[in-house]
């Protein structure tokens, strides 16, 4: 099968940090279909040879194990082409149409790795140039809009020229091996399903913690914030994967229908819940990994009086028979004390205890998403002499499954997997427009509340796990964040 992958924003950060390394890995693994072209697009005036040199130089920063040898790069470079095109100039699209028609590939992937405010324009121009045929697949990166109305407007424009099955809305968390394993664990094993419900689970925590600040993306981030950047998409998709009912099969719409039901069952916000169950924070100067770092408002591109949140913690519930009354906590932020994404499923205590155990030591399933990728099951077992001296019979022990160690280099990275899925036309791991709209609809009242609130985000020192109000929020339910207890 021949393909043309057109990379709008072919010289940008996303292209060289994520997409090119992923495409190269697929090429190296022999999974990228043969007979393809990767066409980088930007306003620079580069020849194919100059573009190849640029990509080659950028591979220097990639992990040694993932870096191509000179011979490998020579072969990979044969796929790379460049086209100078200004996306805001309708007359430029004719040259792309001409380049694509020279070849008539079976599949043409249009990957929009450019600023989101160009999306609608690009899609309309592609259609005007006749580039929305049945073999076209469009990949849209986040953020798709900044609220429900703008998200709908983009979706409407896109759907006016392409059918839903041609639209691939990327949420790269869904491509992460750990999330694949979450689906495998839940729907490929009989073990967990009977306990995966309110009768056995007391609460669930989803944490996506970053130790980095906004780096060079201050101007972008200041208009976005943690709720739009992480919660509306990644965290809610994780919540869907955790809470959805088993789909009737593994086809895209069966999976997406079940995720949509979860999003529609999220408890609507009340004024009290907005007061009690949402904490927003913004990092102040502090120490991360032993290094002093500046506060958010001193970052380049950030308004010195910015009220943008770099941290959110919230509590929600799902109104369904399976989950009624089980709190789901979501927490994400920048410049936190660790770089770690994980889900902690906390099980209830035994109904009747015959052994003494350390306080708070119930069963937990930890799904590690990054930097490690694995499953950790916390159980209670017969303890040591010391436990007995402390008057406890049981002690916590862990069953630890490390997927990196188990599968090593055989693992497929998130972008690699998603790019191959787009070329193959597999939509399972992409987000449908109604899911996205339901997620926006749910976060809107929070944004609305913040807009009208006099008090801005609570400051927290860089290198901590966010404002203490986040711990107070979960403590009101009698729980604590996983690293606190
Ligand atoms: P970036 O580094 O600013 O790159 C933008 C790219 O678009 C450049 O290649 C730029 O090249 C090109 N471009 C801009 N205006 C153009 C125009 N009028 N015509 C043709 N090309 C144009 O941005 P990025 O960080 O890669 O982000 C791209 C998209 O991915 C954004 O939607 C972002 O939100 C999303 N995203 C990025 C990341 C990430 O890690 N970077 C992660 C998730 C999502 P020229 O200026 O030379 O034309």
Coordinates of C-alpha atoms and ligand atoms in Angstrom, one line a residue:
X1 CA 0.0 0.0 0.0
X2 CA 1.5 3.4 -1.0
X3 CA 1.0 6.4 1.2
X4 CA 1.8 10.1 1.3
X5 CA 2.1 11.6 4.8
X6 CA 1.9 15.3 4.6
X7 CA 3.3 16.9 7.7
X8 CA 2.0 20.5 8.0
X9 CA 4.4 22.1 10.4
X10 CA 7.2 19.7 9.2
X11 CA 9.9 21.8 10.8
X12 CA 8.2 22.4 14.1
X13 CA 8.8 21.1 17.6
X14 CA 6.2 18.3 17.5
X15 CA 7.4 17.1 14.1
X16 CA 11.0 16.7 15.1
X17 CA 10.6 15.7 18.8
X18 CA 7.8 13.2 18.4
X19 CA 6.7 12.5 14.8
X20 CA 10.0 12.0 13.0
X21 CA 11.5 9.7 15.7
X22 CA 8.2 7.7 15.7
X23 CA 8.2 7.4 11.9
X24 CA 11.9 6.4 12.0
X25 CA 11.1 3.7 14.6
X26 CA 8.3 2.3 12.5
X27 CA 10.7 2.3 9.5
X28 CA 13.3 0.5 11.5
X29 CA 10.8 -2.0 12.8
X30 CA 9.7 -2.7 9.3
X31 CA 6.1 -1.8 10.1
X32 CA 5.9 1.4 8.0
X33 CA 4.4 0.3 4.7
X34 CA 6.8 0.4 1.9
X35 CA 6.4 2.9 -0.9
X36 CA 5.7 5.9 1.2
X37 CA 6.6 9.6 1.1
X38 CA 6.8 11.9 4.1
X39 CA 6.3 15.5 2.9
X40 CA 7.3 18.2 5.4
X41 CA 5.5 21.5 4.9
X42 CA 6.5 25.0 6.3
X43 CA 7.2 28.5 5.0
X44 CA 11.0 28.0 4.9
X45 CA 12.6 27.7 1.5
X46 CA 14.3 24.3 1.8
X47 CA 15.2 21.7 -0.8
X48 CA 14.6 18.0 -0.1
X49 CA 18.3 17.7 0.6
X50 CA 18.3 20.6 3.1
X51 CA 15.2 19.1 4.8
X52 CA 16.9 15.7 5.1
X53 CA 20.0 17.4 6.6
X54 CA 17.8 19.3 9.1
X55 CA 16.1 16.1 10.2
X56 CA 19.4 14.2 10.4
X57 CA 20.9 17.0 12.6
X58 CA 17.9 16.8 15.0
X59 CA 18.3 13.0 15.4
X60 CA 21.5 13.9 17.2
X61 CA 19.5 14.8 20.3
X62 CA 17.6 11.5 20.3
X63 CA 18.5 8.6 22.7
X64 CA 21.4 6.5 21.3
X65 CA 19.3 3.4 21.1
X66 CA 16.7 5.2 19.0
X67 CA 19.2 7.1 16.8
X68 CA 19.6 5.9 13.2
X69 CA 23.0 4.8 12.0
X70 CA 24.3 6.7 9.0
X71 CA 23.2 3.9 6.7
X72 CA 19.8 3.6 8.3
X73 CA 19.3 7.4 8.0
X74 CA 20.3 7.3 4.3
X75 CA 17.5 4.8 3.6
X76 CA 15.0 6.6 5.8
X77 CA 15.9 9.9 4.2
X78 CA 14.7 8.5 0.8
X79 CA 11.2 8.9 2.2
X80 CA 11.6 12.6 3.2
X81 CA 10.5 15.5 0.9
X82 CA 9.9 19.1 1.6
X83 CA 7.4 21.6 0.1
X84 CA 7.4 25.3 0.9
X85 CA 3.9 26.4 1.4
X86 CA 2.3 29.3 3.4
X87 CA -0.9 27.8 4.9
X88 CA -2.6 31.2 5.0
X89 CA -2.2 31.7 1.2
X90 CA -4.9 29.8 -0.7
X91 CA -2.9 30.0 -3.9
X92 CA -0.2 27.9 -2.4
X93 CA -2.3 24.8 -2.1
X94 CA -2.3 24.1 -5.8
X95 CA 1.4 23.1 -5.6
X96 CA 0.6 20.5 -2.9
X97 CA -2.3 19.2 -5.1
X98 CA 0.1 18.9 -8.0
X99 CA 2.7 17.1 -6.0
X100 CA 0.2 14.6 -4.6
X101 CA -1.5 14.0 -8.0
X102 CA 1.9 13.1 -9.6
X103 CA 1.7 9.9 -7.6
X104 CA -1.9 9.0 -6.6
X105 CA -0.9 7.2 -3.4
X106 CA -3.5 4.8 -2.0
X107 CA -3.6 6.8 1.3
X108 CA -2.9 10.5 1.8
X109 CA -2.5 11.5 5.4
X110 CA -2.7 15.2 6.2
X111 CA -1.2 15.7 9.6
X112 CA -1.9 19.2 11.1
X113 CA 1.1 19.7 13.4
X114 CA 0.7 23.5 13.3
X115 CA -1.0 26.1 15.4
X116 CA -4.7 25.2 16.0
X117 CA -5.9 28.6 14.7
X118 CA -4.8 27.5 11.3
X119 CA -6.9 24.2 11.4
X120 CA -10.2 25.4 9.9
X121 CA -8.5 27.4 7.2
X122 CA -6.2 24.6 6.1
X123 CA -9.1 22.1 6.0
X124 CA -11.2 24.5 3.8
X125 CA -8.2 25.1 1.5
X126 CA -7.5 21.4 1.2
X127 CA -11.1 20.8 0.1
X128 CA -11.0 23.8 -2.3
X129 CA -7.9 22.2 -3.9
X130 CA -9.8 18.9 -4.2
X131 CA -7.6 17.2 -1.6
X132 CA -10.5 15.7 0.4
X133 CA -11.1 12.6 -1.6
X134 CA -11.9 9.2 -0.1
X135 CA -8.2 8.3 0.3
X136 CA -7.6 11.4 2.5
X137 CA -7.1 11.0 6.3
X138 CA -6.8 14.1 8.4
X139 CA -4.9 14.0 11.7
X140 CA -5.7 16.8 14.2
X141 CA -3.5 17.5 17.2
X142 CA -4.7 18.9 20.5
X143 CA -5.8 21.5 21.4
X144 CA -8.9 21.3 19.3
X145 CA -10.5 24.6 20.3
X146 CA -10.3 26.4 23.6
X147 CA -13.9 25.8 24.6
X148 CA -17.1 23.9 23.5
X149 CA -18.1 26.6 20.9
X150 CA -14.6 26.7 19.2
X151 CA -14.3 22.9 19.3
X152 CA -17.7 22.6 17.6
X153 CA -16.8 25.2 15.0
X154 CA -13.6 23.2 14.1
X155 CA -15.5 19.9 14.1
X156 CA -18.2 21.4 11.9
X157 CA -15.7 22.7 9.4
X158 CA -13.9 19.5 9.2
X159 CA -17.0 17.4 8.9
X160 CA -18.3 19.6 6.1
X161 CA -15.5 18.4 3.9
X162 CA -14.6 14.9 5.3
X163 CA -16.5 12.1 6.8
X164 CA -16.0 11.1 10.5
X165 CA -14.1 8.0 9.5
X166 CA -11.5 10.1 7.7
X167 CA -10.8 12.2 10.8
X168 CA -8.2 11.1 13.4
X169 CA -8.2 13.3 16.5
X170 CA -5.0 12.4 18.4
X171 CA -4.8 12.0 22.1
X172 CA -1.4 10.5 22.4
X173 CA -2.2 9.1 25.8
X174 CA -4.4 6.6 24.1
X175 CA -1.4 5.4 22.2
X176 CA 0.7 4.8 25.3
X177 CA 1.5 1.1 25.8
X178 CA 0.3 1.4 29.4
X179 CA -3.2 2.5 28.3
X180 CA -3.3 -0.4 25.8
X181 CA -2.5 -2.6 28.8
X182 CA -5.3 -1.0 30.8
X183 CA -7.7 -2.1 28.0
X184 CA -6.0 -5.5 27.9
X185 CA -6.1 -5.9 31.7
X186 CA -9.8 -5.0 31.9
X187 CA -11.2 -6.6 28.8
X188 CA -8.7 -9.5 28.1
X189 CA -8.8 -11.0 31.6
X190 CA -11.7 -12.3 33.7
X191 CA -9.9 -11.5 37.0
X192 CA -10.7 -7.8 37.4
X193 CA -14.2 -7.4 36.0
X194 CA -16.0 -8.8 39.1
X195 CA -14.3 -6.4 41.5
X196 CA -14.3 -3.4 39.1
X197 CA -17.2 -1.6 40.7
X198 CA -18.5 0.4 43.6
X199 CA -18.9 -2.6 45.9
X200 CA -15.1 -3.2 45.9
X201 CA -13.5 0.1 44.9
X202 CA -13.4 2.9 47.3
X203 CA -11.9 5.6 45.1
X204 CA -9.6 6.1 42.1
X205 CA -6.8 8.7 41.6
X206 CA -5.4 9.8 38.3
X207 CA -2.2 11.8 38.6
X208 CA -0.2 13.3 35.7
X209 CA 2.7 15.1 37.3
X210 CA 5.4 16.9 35.4
X211 CA 8.6 18.3 36.9
X212 CA 9.2 20.6 33.8
X213 CA 7.8 24.1 33.6
X214 CA 6.4 25.6 30.5
X215 CA 9.8 25.6 28.8
X216 CA 9.6 27.5 25.5
X217 CA 5.9 27.3 25.3
X218 CA 5.0 30.0 27.8
X219 CA 2.9 32.1 25.3
X220 CA 0.9 29.1 24.2
X221 CA 0.5 27.8 27.7
X222 CA -0.6 31.1 29.2
X223 CA -3.7 31.0 26.9
X224 CA -4.4 27.4 27.7
X225 CA -3.7 26.3 31.3
X226 CA -3.7 22.8 32.9
X227 CA -7.5 22.2 32.6
X228 CA -7.5 22.6 28.8
X229 CA -4.1 21.2 28.2
X230 CA -4.3 18.0 30.3
X231 CA -7.7 17.4 31.9
X232 CA -10.2 18.0 29.1
X233 CA -8.3 15.5 26.9
X234 CA -5.7 13.2 28.5
X235 CA -7.1 12.8 32.0
X236 CA -10.7 12.4 30.9
X237 CA -9.6 9.8 28.3
X238 CA -7.8 7.9 31.1
X239 CA -10.9 8.1 33.2
X240 CA -13.0 6.7 30.3
X241 CA -10.6 3.8 29.9
X242 CA -10.9 3.0 33.6
X243 CA -14.7 3.5 34.0
X244 CA -16.2 2.4 30.6
X245 CA -18.4 -0.7 30.3
X246 CA -16.9 -3.6 28.3
X247 CA -17.5 -2.8 24.6
X248 CA -19.3 -5.3 22.5
X249 CA -16.2 -5.7 20.3
X250 CA -12.9 -4.0 19.7
X251 CA -14.1 -1.8 16.8
X252 CA -13.7 1.9 17.0
X253 CA -17.3 2.9 17.4
X254 CA -18.0 0.2 20.0
X255 CA -15.2 1.6 22.1
X256 CA -16.0 5.2 21.5
X257 CA -19.7 4.6 22.3
X258 CA -18.7 3.3 25.7
X259 CA -16.3 6.1 26.4
X260 CA -19.0 8.6 25.4
X261 CA -21.4 7.1 28.0
X262 CA -18.8 7.7 30.7
X263 CA -18.3 11.3 29.7
X264 CA -22.1 11.9 29.6
X265 CA -22.4 10.3 33.1
X266 CA -19.9 12.6 34.8
X267 CA -21.8 14.3 37.6
X268 CA -22.8 17.8 36.5
X269 CA -21.1 20.6 38.5
X270 CA -23.0 22.4 41.2
X271 CA -21.9 25.6 42.8
X272 CA -21.0 23.7 45.9
X273 CA -18.9 21.1 44.0
X274 CA -17.1 23.9 42.2
X275 CA -16.2 25.4 45.6
X276 CA -15.3 22.2 47.3
X277 CA -14.0 19.9 44.6
X278 CA -11.8 21.9 42.3
X279 CA -8.4 23.4 43.3
X280 CA -6.3 25.4 40.8
X281 CA -2.7 26.4 41.5
X282 CA 0.2 28.2 39.8
X283 CA 3.8 27.5 40.5
X284 CA 6.0 30.0 42.3
X285 CA 9.8 29.8 42.4
X286 CA 11.2 26.7 44.1
X287 CA 13.6 23.8 43.7
X288 CA 13.1 21.0 41.3
X289 CA 15.5 18.0 41.4
X290 CA 17.9 20.1 43.5
X291 CA 18.0 23.0 41.0
X292 CA 16.4 26.4 41.7
X293 CA 13.8 27.3 39.2
X294 CA 11.8 30.5 38.6
X295 CA 8.1 31.0 39.1
X296 CA 5.5 30.7 36.3
X297 CA 5.0 34.4 36.1
X298 CA 8.7 35.0 35.4
X299 CA 8.7 32.5 32.5
X300 CA 9.3 33.9 29.0
X301 CA 6.1 34.6 27.1
X302 CA 4.0 34.5 30.3
X303 CA 2.0 37.6 31.5
X304 CA 3.6 38.8 34.8
X305 CA 0.1 39.0 36.3
X306 CA -1.1 35.8 34.7
X307 CA -4.0 33.9 36.4
X308 CA -3.5 30.8 34.3
X309 CA -3.5 27.6 36.3
X310 CA -0.4 25.3 36.1
X311 CA -2.1 22.8 38.4
X312 CA -5.5 21.4 38.8
X313 CA -6.9 18.8 41.3
X314 CA -10.6 17.9 41.1
X315 CA -13.0 15.3 42.3
X316 CA -15.8 13.9 40.3
X317 CA -18.3 11.0 40.3
X318 CA -19.9 8.9 37.6
X319 CA -23.6 8.6 37.8
X320 CA -24.1 4.9 37.0
X321 CA -24.9 1.6 38.7
X322 CA -21.3 0.5 38.5
X323 CA -19.7 3.7 39.9
X324 CA -22.3 5.6 42.0
X325 CA -20.7 7.2 45.0
X326 CA -17.1 6.3 44.0
X327 CA -14.9 9.5 43.9
X328 CA -12.6 9.8 41.0
X329 CA -9.8 12.3 41.7
X330 CA -7.8 13.9 38.9
X331 CA -4.6 15.8 39.5
X332 CA -2.1 17.3 37.1
X333 CA 0.4 20.1 37.1
X334 CA 3.7 21.5 36.0
X335 CA 6.9 21.9 38.1
X336 CA 5.7 19.3 40.6
X337 CA 8.0 17.2 42.8
X338 CA 8.2 14.3 40.3
X339 CA 7.6 13.4 36.7
X340 CA 5.1 10.6 37.1
X341 CA 1.8 9.6 35.6
X342 CA -0.1 6.9 37.3
X343 CA -3.6 5.7 38.2
X344 CA -4.3 4.3 41.6
X345 CA -7.3 2.1 42.1
X346 CA -8.0 1.8 45.8
X347 CA -10.0 -1.2 47.0
X348 CA -12.2 -1.2 50.0
X349 CA -11.2 -2.8 53.3
X350 CA -12.2 -6.3 54.1
X351 CA -15.7 -6.4 55.5
X352 CA -14.5 -8.1 58.7
X353 CA -10.8 -7.9 59.8
X354 CA -9.4 -10.9 61.7
X355 CA -5.8 -9.8 61.3
X356 CA -4.2 -6.5 62.4
X357 CA -2.6 -4.5 59.6
X358 CA -0.9 -1.2 59.4
X359 CA -3.5 1.6 59.1
X360 CA -4.6 2.5 55.7
X361 CA -3.1 -0.6 54.1
X362 CA -5.9 -1.7 51.8
X363 CA -5.4 -3.3 48.4
X364 CA -4.3 -1.0 45.6
X365 CA -3.7 -1.5 41.9
X366 CA -1.3 1.0 40.5
X367 CA -1.2 1.5 36.8
X368 CA 2.1 3.2 36.0
X369 CA 2.0 5.3 32.7
X370 CA 5.3 7.1 32.9
X371 CA 8.2 7.2 33.2
X372 CA 7.8 3.5 33.9
X373 CA 5.1 1.4 32.4
X374 CA 3.7 -1.4 34.5
X375 CA 1.2 -2.7 37.0
X376 CA 1.7 -2.9 40.7
X377 CA -0.7 -4.8 42.9
X378 CA -0.5 -4.0 46.6
X379 CA -1.6 -6.9 48.8
X380 CA -1.3 -7.8 52.4
X381 CA 0.7 -10.8 53.5
X382 CA 2.1 -12.3 56.7
X383 CA 4.6 -9.8 58.0
X384 CA 8.1 -10.0 59.5
X385 CA 9.2 -10.3 63.1
X386 CA 9.3 -6.5 63.2
X387 CA 5.7 -6.2 62.2
X388 CA 4.8 -8.6 65.0
X389 CA 6.8 -6.6 67.5
X390 CA 4.7 -3.6 66.4
X391 CA 1.6 -5.6 67.0
X392 CA 0.7 -6.2 63.3
X393 CA 0.2 -9.6 61.8
X394 CA 0.0 -8.4 58.2
X395 CA 2.4 -6.3 56.1
X396 CA 2.0 -4.7 52.6
X397 CA 3.7 -6.5 49.7
X398 CA 3.7 -5.7 46.0
X399 CA 3.3 -7.8 42.9
X400 CA 5.2 -5.8 40.3
X401 CA 4.9 -6.2 36.6
X402 CA 7.3 -4.0 34.6
X403 CA 6.3 -4.0 30.9
X404 CA 9.5 -2.3 29.8
X405 CA 11.6 -5.1 31.3
X406 CA 9.2 -7.7 30.0
X407 CA 9.0 -6.5 26.4
X408 CA 11.9 -4.1 26.1
X409 CA 12.6 -2.8 22.7
X410 CA 9.7 -4.8 21.2
X411 CA 7.3 -2.1 22.6
X412 CA 5.7 0.3 20.2
X413 CA 5.8 3.9 21.3
X414 CA 2.6 6.0 21.4
X415 CA 3.2 8.2 18.3
X416 CA 4.6 5.2 16.4
X417 CA 1.5 3.2 17.0
X418 CA -0.9 6.1 16.3
X419 CA 0.8 7.0 13.0
X420 CA 0.7 3.4 11.8
X421 CA -3.0 3.3 12.8
X422 CA -3.7 6.4 10.8
X423 CA -2.0 4.9 7.7
X424 CA -3.9 1.7 8.2
X425 CA -7.2 3.5 8.8
X426 CA -7.7 2.1 12.3
X427 CA -9.7 4.6 14.4
X428 CA -9.9 2.7 17.7
X429 CA -7.4 5.0 19.5
X430 CA -8.7 8.3 18.2
X431 CA -11.3 10.5 19.7
X432 CA -14.7 11.0 18.0
X433 CA -16.2 14.5 17.9
X434 CA -19.0 13.7 20.2
X435 CA -16.6 12.5 22.9
X436 CA -14.6 15.7 22.6
X437 CA -17.7 17.8 22.8
X438 CA -18.9 16.0 25.9
X439 CA -15.5 16.5 27.5
X440 CA -15.6 20.2 26.7
X441 CA -19.2 20.5 28.0
X442 CA -18.1 19.0 31.3
X443 CA -15.1 21.3 31.9
X444 CA -16.9 24.5 30.8
X445 CA -18.5 25.3 34.1
X446 CA -15.1 25.1 35.8
X447 CA -13.7 27.6 33.3
X448 CA -16.7 29.8 33.7
X449 CA -16.4 29.8 37.4
X450 CA -12.7 30.7 37.3
X451 CA -13.4 33.6 34.9
X452 CA -15.8 35.1 37.4
X453 CA -13.7 34.4 40.5
X454 CA -11.8 37.2 42.2
X455 CA -9.2 35.0 43.7
X456 CA -6.7 33.6 41.1
X457 CA -4.9 30.3 41.3
X458 CA -3.3 29.3 44.6
X459 CA 0.5 29.6 44.5
X460 CA 2.6 26.5 45.2
X461 CA 6.3 26.2 45.4
X462 CA 7.9 24.5 42.4
X463 CA 9.1 21.0 43.4
X464 CA 6.1 20.3 45.7
X465 CA 3.0 18.4 44.7
X466 CA 0.8 21.5 44.4
X467 CA -1.2 23.6 46.8
X468 CA -2.0 22.2 50.2
X469 CA -5.7 22.7 49.3
X470 CA -5.5 19.7 47.0
X471 CA -4.6 17.5 50.0
X472 CA -7.3 19.1 52.0
X473 CA -9.8 18.4 49.3
X474 CA -9.1 14.6 49.2
X475 CA -8.7 14.5 53.0
X476 CA -12.4 15.7 53.4
X477 CA -13.4 12.4 52.0
X478 CA -11.1 10.5 54.4
X479 CA -8.5 9.7 51.8
X480 CA -5.1 11.0 50.8
X481 CA -3.0 11.2 47.6
X482 CA -1.0 8.0 47.0
X483 CA 2.4 9.5 48.0
X484 CA 0.9 10.9 51.2
X485 CA -0.2 7.6 52.8
Ligands
LIG1 P1 5.9 24.9 16.4 O1 7.2 24.4 16.9 O2 5.7 26.4 16.6 O3 5.9 24.6 14.9 C1 4.9 25.1 14.0 C2 5.2 24.6 12.6 O4 4.2 25.1 11.7 C3 6.5 25.0 12.0 O5 7.0 24.0 11.2 C4 6.2 26.3 11.3 O6 7.1 26.5 10.3 C5 4.8 25.8 10.7 N1 4.0 26.9 10.3 C6 3.5 27.9 11.1 N2 2.8 28.8 10.4 C7 2.8 28.3 9.1 C8 2.2 28.8 7.9 N3 1.4 29.9 7.9 N4 2.3 28.1 6.8 C9 3.1 27.0 6.8 N5 3.7 26.5 7.9 C10 3.5 27.2 9.1 O7 4.7 24.2 17.1 P2 4.6 22.7 17.7 O8 5.1 22.8 19.1 O9 5.3 21.8 16.8 O10 3.1 22.5 17.8 C11 2.3 22.1 16.6 C12 0.9 21.7 17.0 O11 1.0 20.5 17.8 C13 0.2 22.7 17.8 O12 -1.2 22.6 17.6 C14 0.4 22.2 19.3 O13 -0.5 22.7 20.2 C15 0.4 20.7 19.0 N6 1.1 20.0 20.0 C16 2.4 20.1 20.2 C17 3.1 19.4 21.1 C18 4.6 19.5 21.3 O14 5.2 18.7 22.1 N7 5.3 20.4 20.7 C19 2.4 18.4 21.9 C20 1.1 18.2 21.6 C21 0.4 19.0 20.7 P3 7.4 28.0 9.7 O15 7.2 29.0 10.8 O16 8.8 27.9 9.2 O17 6.5 28.1 8.6

